[in-house]
mmCIF file of C-alpha atoms in Angstrom:
data_model
loop_
_atom_site.group_PDB
_atom_site.id
_atom_site.type_symbol
_atom_site.label_atom_id
_atom_site.label_comp_id
_atom_site.label_asym_id
_atom_site.label_seq_id
_atom_site.Cartn_x
_atom_site.Cartn_y
_atom_site.Cartn_z
ATOM 1 C CA MET A 1 17.194 19.304 -33.845
ATOM 2 C CA PRO A 2 15.853 20.007 -37.364
ATOM 3 C CA ARG A 3 12.742 22.150 -37.329
ATOM 4 C CA ASN A 4 10.693 19.685 -39.415
ATOM 5 C CA LEU A 5 11.607 16.788 -37.079
ATOM 6 C CA PHE A 6 10.597 18.886 -34.082
ATOM 7 C CA SER A 7 7.251 19.572 -35.774
ATOM 8 C CA LEU A 8 6.678 15.867 -36.420
ATOM 9 C CA ILE A 9 7.370 15.034 -32.783
ATOM 10 C CA ALA A 10 4.976 17.754 -31.620
ATOM 11 C CA VAL A 11 2.219 16.473 -33.922
ATOM 12 C CA ALA A 12 2.769 12.893 -32.715
ATOM 13 C CA ALA A 13 2.607 13.968 -29.074
ATOM 14 C CA PHE A 14 -0.634 15.850 -29.704
ATOM 15 C CA ALA A 15 -2.135 12.798 -31.434
ATOM 16 C CA ILE A 16 -1.210 10.582 -28.483
ATOM 17 C CA GLN A 17 -2.841 13.099 -26.143
ATOM 18 C CA LEU A 18 -6.042 13.029 -28.182
ATOM 19 C CA VAL A 19 -6.112 9.224 -28.151
ATOM 20 C CA GLY A 20 -5.610 9.253 -24.403
ATOM 21 C CA CYS A 21 -8.469 11.697 -23.918
ATOM 22 C CA ALA A 22 -10.747 9.567 -26.085
ATOM 23 C CA HIS A 23 -9.765 6.450 -24.150
ATOM 24 C CA ASN A 24 -10.592 8.150 -20.843
ATOM 25 C CA LYS A 25 -14.017 9.295 -22.017
ATOM 26 C CA PRO A 26 -16.673 7.823 -19.686
ATOM 27 C CA ILE A 27 -19.210 5.288 -20.902
ATOM 28 C CA ARG A 28 -22.521 7.131 -21.174
ATOM 29 C CA VAL A 29 -25.415 5.117 -19.749
ATOM 30 C CA GLY A 30 -29.072 6.050 -20.130
ATOM 31 C CA LEU A 31 -31.087 4.440 -17.309
ATOM 32 C CA PHE A 32 -34.834 4.252 -17.931
ATOM 33 C CA LYS A 33 -36.827 5.833 -15.075
ATOM 34 C CA ASP A 34 -40.488 6.159 -15.931
ATOM 35 C CA ALA A 35 -43.791 4.308 -15.580
ATOM 36 C CA GLY A 36 -42.996 0.597 -15.667
ATOM 37 C CA SER A 37 -39.788 0.856 -13.659
ATOM 38 C CA ALA A 38 -40.427 0.006 -10.013
ATOM 39 C CA GLY A 39 -38.822 -1.248 -6.844
ATOM 40 C CA LYS A 40 -35.132 -1.057 -5.992
ATOM 41 C CA GLY A 41 -33.765 -1.486 -9.521
ATOM 42 C CA VAL A 42 -33.265 2.128 -10.626
ATOM 43 C CA PRO A 43 -31.882 3.445 -7.315
ATOM 44 C CA ARG A 44 -29.581 0.450 -6.887
ATOM 45 C CA VAL A 45 -28.191 0.545 -10.436
ATOM 46 C CA THR A 46 -27.722 4.315 -10.100
ATOM 47 C CA GLU A 47 -25.839 3.843 -6.833
ATOM 48 C CA LEU A 48 -23.583 1.137 -8.272
ATOM 49 C CA LEU A 49 -22.698 3.020 -11.453
ATOM 50 C CA GLU A 50 -22.051 6.280 -9.605
ATOM 51 C CA GLN A 51 -19.330 4.457 -7.671
ATOM 52 C CA THR A 52 -17.315 3.910 -10.876
ATOM 53 C CA ASP A 53 -14.822 6.299 -12.479
ATOM 54 C CA ASP A 54 -15.448 5.274 -16.092
ATOM 55 C CA ILE A 55 -19.262 5.261 -16.294
ATOM 56 C CA LYS A 56 -21.661 8.228 -16.273
ATOM 57 C CA VAL A 57 -25.351 7.464 -15.678
ATOM 58 C CA THR A 58 -28.326 9.643 -16.621
ATOM 59 C CA HIS A 59 -32.012 8.947 -15.959
ATOM 60 C CA LEU A 60 -34.233 8.950 -19.040
ATOM 61 C CA THR A 61 -38.001 8.992 -19.547
ATOM 62 C CA GLY A 62 -39.917 7.280 -22.301
ATOM 63 C CA LYS A 63 -40.504 10.671 -23.901
ATOM 64 C CA ASP A 64 -36.759 11.412 -23.836
ATOM 65 C CA ILE A 65 -36.072 8.182 -25.684
ATOM 66 C CA ALA A 66 -38.901 8.693 -28.187
ATOM 67 C CA ASN A 67 -37.423 12.110 -28.959
ATOM 68 C CA GLY A 68 -34.097 10.573 -29.979
ATOM 69 C CA ILE A 69 -31.912 11.209 -26.933
ATOM 70 C CA LEU A 70 -30.182 7.815 -27.182
ATOM 71 C CA THR A 71 -27.845 9.197 -29.830
ATOM 72 C CA ASN A 72 -26.005 10.789 -26.898
ATOM 73 C CA PHE A 73 -25.442 7.479 -25.083
ATOM 74 C CA ASP A 74 -23.465 4.250 -25.357
ATOM 75 C CA VAL A 75 -25.690 1.896 -23.344
ATOM 76 C CA VAL A 76 -29.338 1.887 -22.280
ATOM 77 C CA ILE A 77 -30.565 -0.014 -19.200
ATOM 78 C CA PHE A 78 -34.092 -1.128 -18.305
ATOM 79 C CA THR A 79 -34.507 -2.545 -14.792
ATOM 80 C CA GLY A 80 -37.320 -4.301 -12.920
ATOM 81 C CA GLY A 81 -41.000 -3.424 -12.806
ATOM 82 C CA SER A 82 -43.322 -4.238 -15.701
ATOM 83 C CA GLY A 83 -42.021 -4.834 -19.220
ATOM 84 C CA SER A 84 -45.374 -4.075 -20.841
ATOM 85 C CA LYS A 85 -45.709 -0.808 -18.889
ATOM 86 C CA GLN A 86 -42.175 0.180 -19.863
ATOM 87 C CA ALA A 87 -43.138 -0.511 -23.473
ATOM 88 C CA ALA A 88 -46.226 1.681 -23.075
ATOM 89 C CA SER A 89 -44.117 4.489 -21.593
ATOM 90 C CA LEU A 90 -41.817 4.325 -24.608
ATOM 91 C CA GLY A 91 -44.637 4.176 -27.127
ATOM 92 C CA GLU A 92 -44.161 2.884 -30.640
ATOM 93 C CA ASN A 93 -41.689 5.648 -31.503
ATOM 94 C CA GLY A 94 -39.630 5.044 -28.369
ATOM 95 C CA ARG A 95 -39.427 1.310 -28.973
ATOM 96 C CA GLU A 96 -38.239 1.932 -32.516
ATOM 97 C CA GLU A 97 -35.652 4.407 -31.202
ATOM 98 C CA VAL A 98 -34.256 1.717 -28.889
ATOM 99 C CA ARG A 99 -34.124 -0.791 -31.761
ATOM 100 C CA ARG A 100 -32.352 1.756 -33.958
ATOM 101 C CA PHE A 101 -29.917 2.595 -31.177
ATOM 102 C CA VAL A 102 -28.889 -1.037 -30.652
ATOM 103 C CA ARG A 103 -28.885 -1.832 -34.371
ATOM 104 C CA ASN A 104 -26.408 1.014 -34.904
ATOM 105 C CA GLY A 105 -24.021 -0.217 -32.221
ATOM 106 C CA GLY A 106 -25.504 0.743 -28.854
ATOM 107 C CA GLY A 107 -25.634 -1.586 -25.884
ATOM 108 C CA TYR A 108 -28.806 -2.865 -24.211
ATOM 109 C CA ILE A 109 -29.019 -4.265 -20.675
ATOM 110 C CA GLY A 110 -32.328 -5.591 -19.359
ATOM 111 C CA ILE A 111 -32.954 -6.843 -15.828
ATOM 112 C CA CYS A 112 -36.176 -8.762 -15.057
ATOM 113 C CA ALA A 113 -38.828 -6.489 -16.630
ATOM 114 C CA GLY A 114 -36.137 -5.107 -18.921
ATOM 115 C CA ALA A 115 -35.413 -8.669 -20.019
ATOM 116 C CA TYR A 116 -39.084 -9.194 -20.925
ATOM 117 C CA LEU A 117 -38.966 -5.914 -22.845
ATOM 118 C CA ALA A 118 -35.997 -7.082 -24.929
ATOM 119 C CA CYS A 119 -37.730 -10.237 -26.176
ATOM 120 C CA SER A 120 -39.110 -10.698 -29.668
ATOM 121 C CA GLY A 121 -41.974 -12.912 -28.482
ATOM 122 C CA PHE A 122 -44.295 -10.080 -27.361
ATOM 123 C CA ASP A 123 -46.128 -7.710 -29.684
ATOM 124 C CA TRP A 124 -45.138 -4.888 -27.304
ATOM 125 C CA GLY A 125 -41.499 -6.030 -26.999
ATOM 126 C CA ILE A 126 -38.564 -4.206 -28.495
ATOM 127 C CA GLY A 127 -37.337 -7.371 -30.188
ATOM 128 C CA VAL A 128 -33.575 -7.025 -29.785
ATOM 129 C CA LEU A 129 -33.325 -10.579 -28.399
ATOM 130 C CA ASN A 130 -34.551 -13.617 -30.345
ATOM 131 C CA ALA A 131 -36.432 -15.062 -27.378
ATOM 132 C CA LYS A 132 -39.907 -15.804 -26.062
ATOM 133 C CA THR A 133 -41.216 -17.080 -22.734
ATOM 134 C CA VAL A 134 -42.037 -20.758 -22.191
ATOM 135 C CA SER A 135 -45.409 -19.924 -20.621
ATOM 136 C CA PRO A 136 -47.762 -16.929 -20.367
ATOM 137 C CA LYS A 137 -47.961 -17.613 -16.617
ATOM 138 C CA TRP A 138 -45.208 -15.435 -15.194
ATOM 139 C CA MET A 139 -45.984 -14.910 -11.474
ATOM 140 C CA ARG A 140 -43.561 -17.559 -10.254
ATOM 141 C CA GLY A 141 -42.795 -15.776 -6.981
ATOM 142 C CA LYS A 142 -39.946 -13.972 -5.292
ATOM 143 C CA GLY A 143 -37.004 -15.466 -3.428
ATOM 144 C CA ASN A 144 -33.482 -16.799 -3.769
ATOM 145 C CA VAL A 145 -32.739 -19.490 -6.340
ATOM 146 C CA GLU A 146 -29.538 -21.219 -7.406
ATOM 147 C CA MET A 147 -27.792 -19.892 -10.491
ATOM 148 C CA ASP A 148 -24.855 -21.540 -12.257
ATOM 149 C CA MET A 149 -22.470 -19.129 -14.012
ATOM 150 C CA THR A 150 -20.564 -20.457 -17.038
ATOM 151 C CA SER A 151 -16.888 -19.793 -17.715
ATOM 152 C CA LYS A 152 -17.900 -17.351 -20.467
ATOM 153 C CA GLY A 153 -20.214 -15.648 -18.023
ATOM 154 C CA GLU A 154 -17.354 -15.337 -15.575
ATOM 155 C CA LYS A 155 -15.278 -13.469 -18.159
ATOM 156 C CA LEU A 156 -18.116 -11.120 -19.041
ATOM 157 C CA THR A 157 -19.517 -10.372 -15.580
ATOM 158 C CA SER A 158 -16.368 -10.657 -13.401
ATOM 159 C CA LEU A 159 -18.313 -13.075 -11.171
ATOM 160 C CA PRO A 160 -16.840 -16.520 -10.465
ATOM 161 C CA SER A 161 -18.160 -19.475 -12.449
ATOM 162 C CA GLY A 162 -20.179 -22.073 -10.607
ATOM 163 C CA LYS A 163 -23.289 -22.099 -8.445
ATOM 164 C CA SER A 164 -24.479 -19.327 -6.155
ATOM 165 C CA GLU A 165 -27.764 -17.914 -4.871
ATOM 166 C CA VAL A 166 -29.391 -14.956 -6.585
ATOM 167 C CA LEU A 167 -32.575 -12.990 -5.950
ATOM 168 C CA TYR A 168 -35.381 -13.880 -8.351
ATOM 169 C CA ALA A 169 -38.671 -11.952 -8.692
ATOM 170 C CA ASN A 170 -40.890 -13.177 -11.553
ATOM 171 C CA GLY A 171 -38.254 -12.743 -14.259
ATOM 172 C CA PRO A 172 -38.777 -14.312 -17.696
ATOM 173 C CA ILE A 173 -38.142 -17.996 -18.325
ATOM 174 C CA ILE A 174 -37.074 -17.874 -21.945
ATOM 175 C CA GLN A 175 -36.566 -20.145 -24.895
ATOM 176 C CA PRO A 176 -35.422 -19.386 -28.461
ATOM 177 C CA ASP A 177 -37.830 -17.562 -30.755
ATOM 178 C CA ASP A 178 -37.783 -18.009 -34.539
ATOM 179 C CA LYS A 179 -37.512 -14.432 -35.772
ATOM 180 C CA THR A 180 -35.394 -13.961 -38.882
ATOM 181 C CA GLY A 181 -32.621 -11.396 -38.878
ATOM 182 C CA ILE A 182 -31.861 -11.713 -35.146
ATOM 183 C CA PRO A 183 -28.969 -14.006 -34.160
ATOM 184 C CA ALA A 184 -29.571 -16.691 -31.552
ATOM 185 C CA TYR A 185 -28.772 -15.710 -27.984
ATOM 186 C CA GLU A 186 -26.083 -17.407 -25.903
ATOM 187 C CA PRO A 187 -26.753 -18.391 -22.273
ATOM 188 C CA ILE A 188 -24.004 -17.389 -19.859
ATOM 189 C CA ALA A 189 -25.739 -18.556 -16.661
ATOM 190 C CA PHE A 190 -28.451 -21.117 -15.887
ATOM 191 C CA PHE A 191 -31.055 -21.607 -13.174
ATOM 192 C CA ARG A 192 -30.500 -24.824 -11.217
ATOM 193 C CA THR A 193 -33.468 -24.468 -8.837
ATOM 194 C CA GLU A 194 -36.827 -22.787 -9.275
ATOM 195 C CA LEU A 195 -39.842 -21.039 -7.864
ATOM 196 C CA ALA A 196 -43.180 -22.172 -9.271
ATOM 197 C CA LYS A 197 -45.984 -20.482 -7.332
ATOM 198 C CA ASN A 198 -49.433 -19.289 -8.432
ATOM 199 C CA GLY A 199 -50.093 -22.178 -10.799
ATOM 200 C CA THR A 200 -47.003 -21.570 -12.936
ATOM 201 C CA PRO A 201 -45.612 -24.686 -14.640
ATOM 202 C CA GLU A 202 -43.135 -26.705 -12.619
ATOM 203 C CA GLY A 203 -39.802 -27.897 -13.993
ATOM 204 C CA VAL A 204 -39.448 -25.355 -16.802
ATOM 205 C CA MET A 205 -37.219 -22.974 -14.835
ATOM 206 C CA ILE A 206 -34.608 -25.572 -13.860
ATOM 207 C CA ASN A 207 -31.695 -25.553 -16.349
ATOM 208 C CA SER A 208 -33.225 -22.659 -18.299
ATOM 209 C CA PRO A 209 -31.143 -19.542 -19.044
ATOM 210 C CA ALA A 210 -30.761 -17.027 -16.217
ATOM 211 C CA LEU A 211 -28.474 -14.611 -18.101
ATOM 212 C CA VAL A 212 -27.986 -14.462 -21.848
ATOM 213 C CA ARG A 213 -26.070 -12.296 -24.263
ATOM 214 C CA GLY A 214 -26.773 -11.620 -27.904
ATOM 215 C CA ASN A 215 -26.317 -9.255 -30.804
ATOM 216 C CA PHE A 216 -28.753 -7.082 -32.677
ATOM 217 C CA GLY A 217 -27.285 -5.401 -35.713
ATOM 218 C CA LYS A 218 -24.006 -3.850 -34.579
ATOM 219 C CA GLY A 219 -25.082 -3.705 -30.930
ATOM 220 C CA ARG A 220 -24.692 -5.940 -27.898
ATOM 221 C CA VAL A 221 -27.541 -7.180 -25.721
ATOM 222 C CA LEU A 222 -27.396 -8.661 -22.225
ATOM 223 C CA VAL A 223 -30.453 -9.643 -20.208
ATOM 224 C CA SER A 224 -30.819 -11.060 -16.714
ATOM 225 C CA SER A 225 -33.968 -12.777 -15.512
ATOM 226 C CA PRO A 226 -32.947 -12.573 -11.808
ATOM 227 C CA HIS A 227 -31.668 -9.574 -9.827
ATOM 228 C CA PRO A 228 -27.893 -9.743 -9.335
ATOM 229 C CA GLU A 229 -27.863 -5.974 -8.743
ATOM 230 C CA GLN A 230 -29.851 -6.621 -5.545
ATOM 231 C CA THR A 231 -27.875 -9.689 -4.452
ATOM 232 C CA SER A 232 -24.955 -9.240 -2.090
ATOM 233 C CA GLY A 233 -21.668 -10.112 -3.790
ATOM 234 C CA MET A 234 -23.128 -10.066 -7.294
ATOM 235 C CA ASP A 235 -23.597 -6.341 -7.824
ATOM 236 C CA VAL A 236 -20.225 -6.057 -9.604
ATOM 237 C CA LEU A 237 -22.054 -7.560 -12.584
ATOM 238 C CA VAL A 238 -23.746 -4.248 -13.393
ATOM 239 C CA ALA A 239 -20.614 -2.245 -14.202
ATOM 240 C CA SER A 240 -18.939 -5.215 -15.908
ATOM 241 C CA SER A 241 -21.999 -5.708 -18.108
ATOM 242 C CA VAL A 242 -22.051 -2.024 -19.032
ATOM 243 C CA ARG A 243 -18.413 -2.186 -20.118
ATOM 244 C CA TRP A 244 -19.111 -5.268 -22.231
ATOM 245 C CA ALA A 245 -22.304 -3.878 -23.768
ATOM 246 C CA SER A 246 -20.557 -0.627 -24.651
ATOM 247 C CA GLY A 247 -17.917 -2.493 -26.631
ATOM 248 C CA GLN A 248 -15.138 -0.990 -24.496
ATOM 249 C CA SER A 249 -14.412 -4.364 -22.894
ATOM 250 C CA SER A 250 -12.988 -7.210 -24.977
ATOM 251 C CA LYS A 251 -14.282 -9.824 -22.519
ATOM 252 C CA HIS A 252 -16.344 -12.575 -24.126
ATOM 253 C CA GLU A 253 -16.498 -11.176 -27.619
#
């Protein structure tokens, strides 16, 4: 074999090896664990992601994020608790760091409180989702409600389309906001029943979005008002959503 041909083959093989290594690189997830995150969200999401081979999860504080640590990650997740307290933990600098991260191509996943945090309709919100709540009364209660997954939601989450029960615990009931520069969100699941305790308005939850996806700059955003991560049979959604938000999954572009 000619020496120059042998060299070309060796270079090609090395390039293929590099591509393979890059392809096998785990998705780096920063999971917010600080004041404002409460309940079973952080431990459950940690448990689910640690069961995967392609996702590496690290707990982050608000100070970590404010200091710019998100440049080392592909996706950031905010779980249940209090959206306003999470915002306070981040501070103004931390919230801007999250916006910059998503704008530059990072993924954002928000569950319940993390969904509130994503919205543009609060002065303390991060504003990566062009959404606001339908009412300031948010204590609708906790319990199972019926959620209807769309066919696009099925592709993104790996959950079957159609109706199923999901745990709900005071998550946001959203509607479109009118902020310029943020694309409209797309619902991928809807509530079909509701909780309306503590004087919260009746009827507004039924047929409102339960899960939505959107874009902010180059990044992908997915928020869930209910708690699929704490609902038996739905917890596969967490890893599937991470893969989509990271851009490493082509599902539901």
